[in-house]
PDB file of C-alpha atoms in Angstrom:
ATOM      1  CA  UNK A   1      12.413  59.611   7.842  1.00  0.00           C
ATOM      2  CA  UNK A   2      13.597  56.128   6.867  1.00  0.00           C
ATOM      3  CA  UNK A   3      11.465  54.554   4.312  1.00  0.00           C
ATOM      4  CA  UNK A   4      11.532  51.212   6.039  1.00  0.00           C
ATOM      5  CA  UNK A   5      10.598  52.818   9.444  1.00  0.00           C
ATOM      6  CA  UNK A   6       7.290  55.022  10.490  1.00  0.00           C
ATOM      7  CA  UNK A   7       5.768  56.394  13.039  1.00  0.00           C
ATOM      8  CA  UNK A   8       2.209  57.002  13.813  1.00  0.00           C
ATOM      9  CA  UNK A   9       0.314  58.480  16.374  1.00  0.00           C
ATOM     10  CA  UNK A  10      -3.412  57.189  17.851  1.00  0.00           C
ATOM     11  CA  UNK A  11      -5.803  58.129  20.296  1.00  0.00           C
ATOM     12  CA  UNK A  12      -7.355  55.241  22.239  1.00  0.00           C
ATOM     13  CA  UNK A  13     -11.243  55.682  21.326  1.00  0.00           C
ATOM     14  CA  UNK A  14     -12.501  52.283  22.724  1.00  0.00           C
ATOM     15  CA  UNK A  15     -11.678  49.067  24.537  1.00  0.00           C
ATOM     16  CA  UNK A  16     -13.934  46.045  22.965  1.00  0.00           C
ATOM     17  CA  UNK A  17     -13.688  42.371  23.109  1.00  0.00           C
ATOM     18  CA  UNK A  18      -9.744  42.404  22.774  1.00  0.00           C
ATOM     19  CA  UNK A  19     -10.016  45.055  19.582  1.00  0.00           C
ATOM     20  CA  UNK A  20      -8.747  48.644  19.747  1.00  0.00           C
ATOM     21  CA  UNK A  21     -10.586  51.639  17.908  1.00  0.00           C
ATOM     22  CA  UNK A  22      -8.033  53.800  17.277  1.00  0.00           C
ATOM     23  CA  UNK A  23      -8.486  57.511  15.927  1.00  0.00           C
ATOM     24  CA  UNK A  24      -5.627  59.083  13.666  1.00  0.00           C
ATOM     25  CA  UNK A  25      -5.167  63.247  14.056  1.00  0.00           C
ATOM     26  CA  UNK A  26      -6.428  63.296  10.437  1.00  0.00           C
ATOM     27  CA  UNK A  27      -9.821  61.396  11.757  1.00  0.00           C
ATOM     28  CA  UNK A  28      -9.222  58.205   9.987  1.00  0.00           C
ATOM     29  CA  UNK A  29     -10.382  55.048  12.369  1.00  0.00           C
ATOM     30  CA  UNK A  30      -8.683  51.817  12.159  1.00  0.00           C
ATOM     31  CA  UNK A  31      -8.976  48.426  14.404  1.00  0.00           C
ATOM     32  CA  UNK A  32      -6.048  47.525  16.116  1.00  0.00           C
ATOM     33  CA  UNK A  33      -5.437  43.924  18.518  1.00  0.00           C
ATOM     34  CA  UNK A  34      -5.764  45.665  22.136  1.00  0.00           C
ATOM     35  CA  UNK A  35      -3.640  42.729  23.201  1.00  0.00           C
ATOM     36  CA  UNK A  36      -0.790  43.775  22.255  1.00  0.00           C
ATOM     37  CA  UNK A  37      -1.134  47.667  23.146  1.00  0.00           C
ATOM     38  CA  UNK A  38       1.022  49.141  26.559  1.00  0.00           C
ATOM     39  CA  UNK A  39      -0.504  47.695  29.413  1.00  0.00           C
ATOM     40  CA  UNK A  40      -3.109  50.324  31.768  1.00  0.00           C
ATOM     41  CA  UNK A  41      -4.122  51.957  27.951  1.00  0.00           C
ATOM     42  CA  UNK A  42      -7.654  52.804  28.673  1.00  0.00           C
ATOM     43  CA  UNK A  43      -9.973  54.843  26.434  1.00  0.00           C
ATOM     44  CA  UNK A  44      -8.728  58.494  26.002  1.00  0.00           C
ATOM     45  CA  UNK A  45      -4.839  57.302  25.826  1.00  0.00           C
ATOM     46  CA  UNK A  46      -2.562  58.067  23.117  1.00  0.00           C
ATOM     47  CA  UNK A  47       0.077  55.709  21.894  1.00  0.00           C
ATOM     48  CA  UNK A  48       2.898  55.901  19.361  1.00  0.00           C
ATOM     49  CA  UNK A  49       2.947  52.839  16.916  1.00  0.00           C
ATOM     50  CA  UNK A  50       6.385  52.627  14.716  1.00  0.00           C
ATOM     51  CA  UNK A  51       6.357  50.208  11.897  1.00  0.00           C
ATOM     52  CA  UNK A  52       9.292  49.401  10.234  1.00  0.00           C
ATOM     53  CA  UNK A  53       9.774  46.603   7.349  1.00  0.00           C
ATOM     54  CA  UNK A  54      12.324  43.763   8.442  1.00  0.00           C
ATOM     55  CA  UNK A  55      14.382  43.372   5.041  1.00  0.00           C
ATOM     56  CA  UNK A  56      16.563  40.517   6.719  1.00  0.00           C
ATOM     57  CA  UNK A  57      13.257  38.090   7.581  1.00  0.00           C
ATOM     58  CA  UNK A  58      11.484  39.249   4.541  1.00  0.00           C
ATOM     59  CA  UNK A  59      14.523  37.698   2.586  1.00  0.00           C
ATOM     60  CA  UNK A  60      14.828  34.620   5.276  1.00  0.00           C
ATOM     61  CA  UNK A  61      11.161  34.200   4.619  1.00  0.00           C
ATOM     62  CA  UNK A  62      11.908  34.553   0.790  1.00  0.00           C
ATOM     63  CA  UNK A  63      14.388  31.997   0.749  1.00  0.00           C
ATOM     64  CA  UNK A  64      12.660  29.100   2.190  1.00  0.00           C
ATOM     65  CA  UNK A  65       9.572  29.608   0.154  1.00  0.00           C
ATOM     66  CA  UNK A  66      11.892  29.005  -2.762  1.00  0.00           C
ATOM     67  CA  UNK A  67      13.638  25.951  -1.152  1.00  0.00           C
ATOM     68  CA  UNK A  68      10.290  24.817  -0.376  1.00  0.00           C
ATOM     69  CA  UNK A  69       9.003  25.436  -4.475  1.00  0.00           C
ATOM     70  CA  UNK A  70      11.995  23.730  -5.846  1.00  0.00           C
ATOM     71  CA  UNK A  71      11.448  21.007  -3.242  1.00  0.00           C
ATOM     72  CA  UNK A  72       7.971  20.530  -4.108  1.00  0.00           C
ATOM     73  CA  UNK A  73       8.799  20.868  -7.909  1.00  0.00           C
ATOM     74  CA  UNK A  74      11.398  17.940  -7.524  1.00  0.00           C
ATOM     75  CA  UNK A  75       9.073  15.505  -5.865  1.00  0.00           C
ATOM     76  CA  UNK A  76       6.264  16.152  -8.268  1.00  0.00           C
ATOM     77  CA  UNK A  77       7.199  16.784 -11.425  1.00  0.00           C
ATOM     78  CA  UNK A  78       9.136  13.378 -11.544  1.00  0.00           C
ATOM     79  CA  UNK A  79       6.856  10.735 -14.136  1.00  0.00           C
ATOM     80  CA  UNK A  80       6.167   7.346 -13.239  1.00  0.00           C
ATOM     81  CA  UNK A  81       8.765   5.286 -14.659  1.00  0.00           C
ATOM     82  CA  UNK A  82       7.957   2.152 -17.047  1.00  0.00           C
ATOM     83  CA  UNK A  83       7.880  -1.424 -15.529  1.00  0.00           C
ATOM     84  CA  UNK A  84      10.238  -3.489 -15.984  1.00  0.00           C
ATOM     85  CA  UNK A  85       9.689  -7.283 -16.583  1.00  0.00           C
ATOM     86  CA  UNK A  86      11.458 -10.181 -16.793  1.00  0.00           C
ATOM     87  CA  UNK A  87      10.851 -14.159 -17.201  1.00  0.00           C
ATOM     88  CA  UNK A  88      11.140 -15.987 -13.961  1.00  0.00           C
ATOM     89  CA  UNK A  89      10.223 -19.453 -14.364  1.00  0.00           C
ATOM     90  CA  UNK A  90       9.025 -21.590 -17.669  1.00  0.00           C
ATOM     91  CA  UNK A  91       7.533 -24.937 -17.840  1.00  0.00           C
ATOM     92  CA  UNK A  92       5.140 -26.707 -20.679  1.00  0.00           C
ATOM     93  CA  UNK A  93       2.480 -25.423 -20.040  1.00  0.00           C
ATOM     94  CA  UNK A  94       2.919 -22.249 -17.761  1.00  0.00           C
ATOM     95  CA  UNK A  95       5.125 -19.171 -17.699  1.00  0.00           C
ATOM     96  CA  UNK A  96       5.653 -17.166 -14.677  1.00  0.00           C
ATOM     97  CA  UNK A  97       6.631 -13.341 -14.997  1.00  0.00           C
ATOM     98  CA  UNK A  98       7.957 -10.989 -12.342  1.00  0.00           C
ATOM     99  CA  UNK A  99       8.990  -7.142 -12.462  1.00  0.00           C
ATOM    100  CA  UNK A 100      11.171  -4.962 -10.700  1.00  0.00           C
ATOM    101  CA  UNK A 101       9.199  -3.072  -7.826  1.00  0.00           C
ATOM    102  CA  UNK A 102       7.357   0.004  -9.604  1.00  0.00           C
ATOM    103  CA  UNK A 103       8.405   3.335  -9.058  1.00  0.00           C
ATOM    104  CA  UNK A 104       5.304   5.375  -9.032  1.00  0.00           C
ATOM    105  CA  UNK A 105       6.822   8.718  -7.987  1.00  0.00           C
ATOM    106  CA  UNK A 106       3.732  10.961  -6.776  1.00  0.00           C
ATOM    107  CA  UNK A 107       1.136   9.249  -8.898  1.00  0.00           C
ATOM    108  CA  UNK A 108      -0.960   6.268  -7.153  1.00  0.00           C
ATOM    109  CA  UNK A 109      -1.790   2.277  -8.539  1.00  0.00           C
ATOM    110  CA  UNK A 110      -5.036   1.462  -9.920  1.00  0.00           C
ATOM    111  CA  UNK A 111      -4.389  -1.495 -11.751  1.00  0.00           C
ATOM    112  CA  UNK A 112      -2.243  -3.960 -13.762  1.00  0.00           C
ATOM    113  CA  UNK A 113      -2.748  -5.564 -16.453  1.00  0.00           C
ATOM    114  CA  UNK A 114      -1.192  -9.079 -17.846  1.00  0.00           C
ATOM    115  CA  UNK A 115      -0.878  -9.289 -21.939  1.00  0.00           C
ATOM    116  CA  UNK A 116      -0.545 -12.210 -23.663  1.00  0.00           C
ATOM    117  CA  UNK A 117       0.207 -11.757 -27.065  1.00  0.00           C
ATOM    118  CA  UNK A 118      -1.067  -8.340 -27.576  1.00  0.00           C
ATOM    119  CA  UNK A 119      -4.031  -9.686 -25.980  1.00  0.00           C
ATOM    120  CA  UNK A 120      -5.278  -8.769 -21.725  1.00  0.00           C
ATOM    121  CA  UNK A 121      -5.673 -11.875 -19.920  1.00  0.00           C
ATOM    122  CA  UNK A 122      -6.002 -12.743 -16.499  1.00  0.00           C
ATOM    123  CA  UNK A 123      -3.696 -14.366 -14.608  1.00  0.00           C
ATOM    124  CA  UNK A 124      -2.792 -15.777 -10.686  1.00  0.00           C
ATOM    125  CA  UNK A 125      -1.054 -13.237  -8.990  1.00  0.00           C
ATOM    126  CA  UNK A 126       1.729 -14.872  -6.605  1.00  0.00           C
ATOM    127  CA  UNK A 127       2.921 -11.599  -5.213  1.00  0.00           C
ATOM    128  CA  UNK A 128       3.022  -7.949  -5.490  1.00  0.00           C
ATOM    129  CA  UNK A 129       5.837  -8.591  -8.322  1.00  0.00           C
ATOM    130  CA  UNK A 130       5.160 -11.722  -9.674  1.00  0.00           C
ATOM    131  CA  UNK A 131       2.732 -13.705 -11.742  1.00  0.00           C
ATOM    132  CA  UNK A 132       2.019 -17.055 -12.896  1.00  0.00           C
ATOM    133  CA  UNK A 133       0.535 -17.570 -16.553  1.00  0.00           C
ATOM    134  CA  UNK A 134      -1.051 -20.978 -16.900  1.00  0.00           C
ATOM    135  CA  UNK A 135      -3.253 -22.764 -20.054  1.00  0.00           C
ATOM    136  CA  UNK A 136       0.005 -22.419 -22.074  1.00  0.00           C
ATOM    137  CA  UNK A 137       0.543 -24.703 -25.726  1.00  0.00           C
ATOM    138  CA  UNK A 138       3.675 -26.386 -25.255  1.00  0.00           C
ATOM    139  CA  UNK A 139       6.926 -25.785 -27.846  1.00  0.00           C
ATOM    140  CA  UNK A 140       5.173 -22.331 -28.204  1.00  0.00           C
ATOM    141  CA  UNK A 141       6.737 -19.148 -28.597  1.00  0.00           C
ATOM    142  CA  UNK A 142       4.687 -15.999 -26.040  1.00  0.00           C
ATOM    143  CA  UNK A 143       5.231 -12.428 -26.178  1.00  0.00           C
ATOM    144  CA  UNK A 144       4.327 -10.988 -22.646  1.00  0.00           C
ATOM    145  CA  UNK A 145       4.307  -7.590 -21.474  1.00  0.00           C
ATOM    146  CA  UNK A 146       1.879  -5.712 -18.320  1.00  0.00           C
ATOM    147  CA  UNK A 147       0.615  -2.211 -18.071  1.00  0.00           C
ATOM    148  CA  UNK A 148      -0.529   0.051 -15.502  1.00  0.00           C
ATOM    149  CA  UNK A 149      -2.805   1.767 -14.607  1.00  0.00           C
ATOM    150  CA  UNK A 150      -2.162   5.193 -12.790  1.00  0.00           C
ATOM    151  CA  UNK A 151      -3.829   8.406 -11.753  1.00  0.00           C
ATOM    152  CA  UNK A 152      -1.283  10.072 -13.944  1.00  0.00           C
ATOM    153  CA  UNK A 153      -2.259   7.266 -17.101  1.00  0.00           C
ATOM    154  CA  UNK A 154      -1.046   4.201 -18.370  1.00  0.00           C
ATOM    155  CA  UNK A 155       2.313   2.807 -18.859  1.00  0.00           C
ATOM    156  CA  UNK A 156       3.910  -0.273 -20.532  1.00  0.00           C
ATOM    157  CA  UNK A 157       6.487  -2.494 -19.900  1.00  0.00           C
ATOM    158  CA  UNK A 158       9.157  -4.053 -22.196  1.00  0.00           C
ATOM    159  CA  UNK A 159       8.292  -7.067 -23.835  1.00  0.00           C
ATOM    160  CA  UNK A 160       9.176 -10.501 -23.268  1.00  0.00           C
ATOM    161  CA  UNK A 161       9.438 -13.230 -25.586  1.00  0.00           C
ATOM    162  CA  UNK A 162       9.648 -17.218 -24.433  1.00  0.00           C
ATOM    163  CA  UNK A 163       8.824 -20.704 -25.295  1.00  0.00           C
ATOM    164  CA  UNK A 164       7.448 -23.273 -23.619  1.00  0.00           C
ATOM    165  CA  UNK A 165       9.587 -26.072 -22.698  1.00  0.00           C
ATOM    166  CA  UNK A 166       8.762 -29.494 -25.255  1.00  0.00           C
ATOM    167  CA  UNK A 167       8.250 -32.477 -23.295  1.00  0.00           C
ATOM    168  CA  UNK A 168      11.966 -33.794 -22.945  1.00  0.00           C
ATOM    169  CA  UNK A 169      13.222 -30.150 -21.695  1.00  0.00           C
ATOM    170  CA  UNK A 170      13.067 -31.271 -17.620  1.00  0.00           C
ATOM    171  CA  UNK A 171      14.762 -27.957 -16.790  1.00  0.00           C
ATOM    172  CA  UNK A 172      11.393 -26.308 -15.274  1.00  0.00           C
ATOM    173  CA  UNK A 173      10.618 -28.668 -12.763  1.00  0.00           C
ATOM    174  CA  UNK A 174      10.315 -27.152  -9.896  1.00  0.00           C
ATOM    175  CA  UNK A 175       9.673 -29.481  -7.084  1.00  0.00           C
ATOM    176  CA  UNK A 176       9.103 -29.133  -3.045  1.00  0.00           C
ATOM    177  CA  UNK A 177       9.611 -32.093  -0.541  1.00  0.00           C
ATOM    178  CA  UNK A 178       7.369 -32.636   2.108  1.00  0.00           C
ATOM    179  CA  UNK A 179       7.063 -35.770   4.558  1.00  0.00           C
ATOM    180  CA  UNK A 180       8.338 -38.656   4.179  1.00  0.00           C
ATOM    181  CA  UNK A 181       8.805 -41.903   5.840  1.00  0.00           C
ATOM    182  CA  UNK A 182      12.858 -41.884   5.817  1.00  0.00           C
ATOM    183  CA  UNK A 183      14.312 -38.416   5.225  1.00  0.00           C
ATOM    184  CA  UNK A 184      16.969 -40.401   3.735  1.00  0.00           C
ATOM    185  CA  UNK A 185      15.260 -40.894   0.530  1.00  0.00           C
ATOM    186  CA  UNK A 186      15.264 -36.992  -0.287  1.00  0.00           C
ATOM    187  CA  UNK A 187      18.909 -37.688  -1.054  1.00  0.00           C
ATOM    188  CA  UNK A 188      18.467 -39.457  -4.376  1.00  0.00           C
ATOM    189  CA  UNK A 189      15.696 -37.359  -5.338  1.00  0.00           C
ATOM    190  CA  UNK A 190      17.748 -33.649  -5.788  1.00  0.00           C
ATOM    191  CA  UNK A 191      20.661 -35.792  -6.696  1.00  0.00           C
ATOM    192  CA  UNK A 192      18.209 -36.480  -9.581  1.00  0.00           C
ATOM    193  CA  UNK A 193      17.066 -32.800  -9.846  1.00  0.00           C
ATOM    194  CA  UNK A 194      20.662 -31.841 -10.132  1.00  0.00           C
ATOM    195  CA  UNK A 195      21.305 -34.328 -13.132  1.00  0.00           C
ATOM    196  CA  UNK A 196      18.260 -32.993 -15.104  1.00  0.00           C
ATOM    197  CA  UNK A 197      19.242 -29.430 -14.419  1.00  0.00           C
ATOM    198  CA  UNK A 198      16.021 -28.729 -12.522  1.00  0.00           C
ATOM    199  CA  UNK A 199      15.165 -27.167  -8.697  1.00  0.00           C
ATOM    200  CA  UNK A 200      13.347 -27.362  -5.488  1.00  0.00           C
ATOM    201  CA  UNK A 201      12.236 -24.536  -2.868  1.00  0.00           C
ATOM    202  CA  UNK A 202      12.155 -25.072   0.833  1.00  0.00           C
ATOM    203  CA  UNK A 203       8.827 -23.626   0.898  1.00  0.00           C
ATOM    204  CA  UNK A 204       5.650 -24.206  -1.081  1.00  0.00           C
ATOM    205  CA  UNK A 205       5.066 -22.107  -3.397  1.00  0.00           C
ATOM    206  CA  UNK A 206       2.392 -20.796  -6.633  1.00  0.00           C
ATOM    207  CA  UNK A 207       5.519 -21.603  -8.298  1.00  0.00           C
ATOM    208  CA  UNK A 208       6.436 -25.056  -7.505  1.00  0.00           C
ATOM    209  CA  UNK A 209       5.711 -27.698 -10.450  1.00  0.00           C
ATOM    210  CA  UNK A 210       4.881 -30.796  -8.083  1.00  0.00           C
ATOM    211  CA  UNK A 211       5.347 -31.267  -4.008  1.00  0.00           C
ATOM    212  CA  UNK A 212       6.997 -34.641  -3.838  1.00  0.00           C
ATOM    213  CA  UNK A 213       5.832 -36.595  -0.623  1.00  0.00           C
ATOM    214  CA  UNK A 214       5.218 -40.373   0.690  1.00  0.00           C
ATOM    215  CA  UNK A 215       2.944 -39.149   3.089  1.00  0.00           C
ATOM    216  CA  UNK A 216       0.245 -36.789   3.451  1.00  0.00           C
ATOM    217  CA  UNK A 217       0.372 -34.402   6.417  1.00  0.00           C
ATOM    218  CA  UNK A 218       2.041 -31.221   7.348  1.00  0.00           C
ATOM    219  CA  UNK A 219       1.857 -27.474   6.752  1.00  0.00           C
ATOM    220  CA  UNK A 220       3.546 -27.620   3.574  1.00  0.00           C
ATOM    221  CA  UNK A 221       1.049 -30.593   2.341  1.00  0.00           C
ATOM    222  CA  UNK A 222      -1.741 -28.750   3.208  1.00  0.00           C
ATOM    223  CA  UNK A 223      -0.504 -25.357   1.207  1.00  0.00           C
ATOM    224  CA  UNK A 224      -0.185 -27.479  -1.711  1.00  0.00           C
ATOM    225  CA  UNK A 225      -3.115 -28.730  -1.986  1.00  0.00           C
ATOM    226  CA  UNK A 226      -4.860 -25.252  -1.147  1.00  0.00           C
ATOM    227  CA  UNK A 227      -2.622 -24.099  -4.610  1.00  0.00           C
ATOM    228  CA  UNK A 228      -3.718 -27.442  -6.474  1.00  0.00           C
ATOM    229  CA  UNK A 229      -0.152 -28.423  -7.500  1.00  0.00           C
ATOM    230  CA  UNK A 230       0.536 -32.148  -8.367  1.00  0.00           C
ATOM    231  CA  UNK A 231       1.225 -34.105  -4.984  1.00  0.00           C
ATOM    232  CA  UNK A 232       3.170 -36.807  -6.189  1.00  0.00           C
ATOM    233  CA  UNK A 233       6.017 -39.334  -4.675  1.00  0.00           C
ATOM    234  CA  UNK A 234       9.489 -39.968  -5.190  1.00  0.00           C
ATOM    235  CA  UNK A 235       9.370 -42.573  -8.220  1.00  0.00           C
ATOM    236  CA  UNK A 236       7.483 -39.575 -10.343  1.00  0.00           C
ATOM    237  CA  UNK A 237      11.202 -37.658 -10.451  1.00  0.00           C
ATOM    238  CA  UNK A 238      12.888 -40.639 -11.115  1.00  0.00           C
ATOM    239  CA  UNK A 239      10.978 -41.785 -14.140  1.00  0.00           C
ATOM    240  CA  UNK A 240      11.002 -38.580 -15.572  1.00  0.00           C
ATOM    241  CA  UNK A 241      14.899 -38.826 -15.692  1.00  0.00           C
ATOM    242  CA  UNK A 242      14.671 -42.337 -16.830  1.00  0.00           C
ATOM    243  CA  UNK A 243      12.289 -41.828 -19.307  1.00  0.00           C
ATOM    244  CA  UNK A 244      14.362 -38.000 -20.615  1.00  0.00           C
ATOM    245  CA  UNK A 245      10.693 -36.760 -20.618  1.00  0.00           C
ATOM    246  CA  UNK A 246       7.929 -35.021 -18.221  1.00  0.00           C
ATOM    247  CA  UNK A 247       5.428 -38.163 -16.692  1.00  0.00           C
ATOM    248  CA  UNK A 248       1.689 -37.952 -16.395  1.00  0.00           C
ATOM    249  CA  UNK A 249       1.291 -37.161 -12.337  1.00  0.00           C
ATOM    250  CA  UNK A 250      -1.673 -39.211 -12.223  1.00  0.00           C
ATOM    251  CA  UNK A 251       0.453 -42.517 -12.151  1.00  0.00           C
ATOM    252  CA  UNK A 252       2.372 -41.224  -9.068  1.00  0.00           C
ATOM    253  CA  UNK A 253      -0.385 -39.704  -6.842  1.00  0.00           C
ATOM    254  CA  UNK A 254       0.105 -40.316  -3.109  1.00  0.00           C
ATOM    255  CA  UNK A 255      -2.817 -42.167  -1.715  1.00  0.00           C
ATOM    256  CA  UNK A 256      -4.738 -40.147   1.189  1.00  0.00           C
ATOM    257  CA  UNK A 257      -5.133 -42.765   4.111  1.00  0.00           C
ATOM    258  CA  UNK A 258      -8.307 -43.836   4.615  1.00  0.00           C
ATOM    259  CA  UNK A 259     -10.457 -42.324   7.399  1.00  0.00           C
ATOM    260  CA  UNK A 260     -11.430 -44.328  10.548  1.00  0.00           C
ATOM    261  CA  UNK A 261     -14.784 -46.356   9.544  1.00  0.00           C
ATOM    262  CA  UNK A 262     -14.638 -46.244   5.489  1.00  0.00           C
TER     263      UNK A 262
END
């Protein structure tokens, strides 16, 4: 007989609840799915059950559980890979640091931590990849790096040394315009910017240095004042490229108009 193929012989003993009792001629009893028995077998019937072993799906079967290992392996056994920072924006007094998005692999986020110096501190997230450092000595040299916190442990990032900008360096202004009476007079203003080397977004943002305005309405004017950066007008810019240093925003403040009965 072939060893992957035998054949066996039953009597039917009894029908119950979709199981088979079926008796062997050498009296052993055994349980067998009556579902799937000839139809019209009633108790008293004899039937002739072959098994055989199916080499070519045991191997198929084989095969992807192995595909399906290595697979697993592959996406598993990967580590968390170490941020990656860089400086994004530096003023006097603030430094703002951003990293590449994190690659986490199968592990999951629990935290991240800012360090200053060797030192944790807290600091004002402006996005998922971004934060801004503030409270900074100017003409100061910073070593910053983050770490964080996974399920799988903790990982650092490079480190990143800066300086804060001395008081004539007018490269980290970073400026946004909001209304003003003649659009016109925006002109000058990045003109200026240009000169001292500095920028300006289109949008507000935790980023921005001062939001230039001559009048005090708008979406944008709002935002910045939710963020508490300087609202200031034009003449603020222009000083500080007349005077080659940053100005005190308190001399340049846009007046709020007063409210109806004050």
């Amino acid at each position: 007989m072939n060893k992957n193929n035998s054949k066996f012989q039953f009597t039917v003993g009894k029908l119950d609840a979709g199981m088979a009792l079926l008796l062997s001629p050498d009296h052993h009893l055994i349980e067998f799915p009556a579902t799937i028995l000839p139809e019209g077998v009633t108790s008293g019937s004899i039937v002739n059950i072959t098994i055989n072993r199916d080499i070519e799906e045991e191997n198929r079967k084989k095969q992807e559980f192995m595909e399906l290992e290595e697979q697993i392996y592959k996406e598993f056994s990967k580590p968390p890979e170490n941020p990656v920072i860089k400086i994004y924006h530096v003023t006097q007094t603030w430094v703002a640091l951003e990293w590449e998005p994190l690659v986490l692999n199968s592990v999951e986020l629990k935290e991240i931590d800012i360090f200053k110096n060797g030192q944790r501190i807290q600091a004002r997230r402006l996005s998922d990849t971004k934060v801004k450092i503030s409270g900074l000595e100017m003409d100061t040299e910073y070593e910053f790096h983050i770490e964080i916190r996974t399920t799988g442990g903790r990982l650092k990032s490079n480190v990143e040394k800066v300086r804060t900008h001395t008081i004539d360096n007018l490269t980290g202004i970073r400026v946004c315009f909001g209304a003003f009476d003649n659009d016109d007079d925006i002109v000058p203003l990045i003109e200026a910017l240009h000169r001292m080397g500095a920028s300006f977004t289109d949008d507000v943002d935790g980023d921005n240095t001062h939001f230039i305005c001559s009048r005090t309405e708008g979406p944008k004017y709002v935002k910045a004042t939710q963020l508490n950066i300087p609202i200031v007008n034009g003449q603020w810019l222009l000083a500080c490229e007349k005077e080659g240093k940053i100005q005190p925003s308190s001399s340049y403040q846009v007046a709020q108009p007063a409210k109806i009965g004050e």
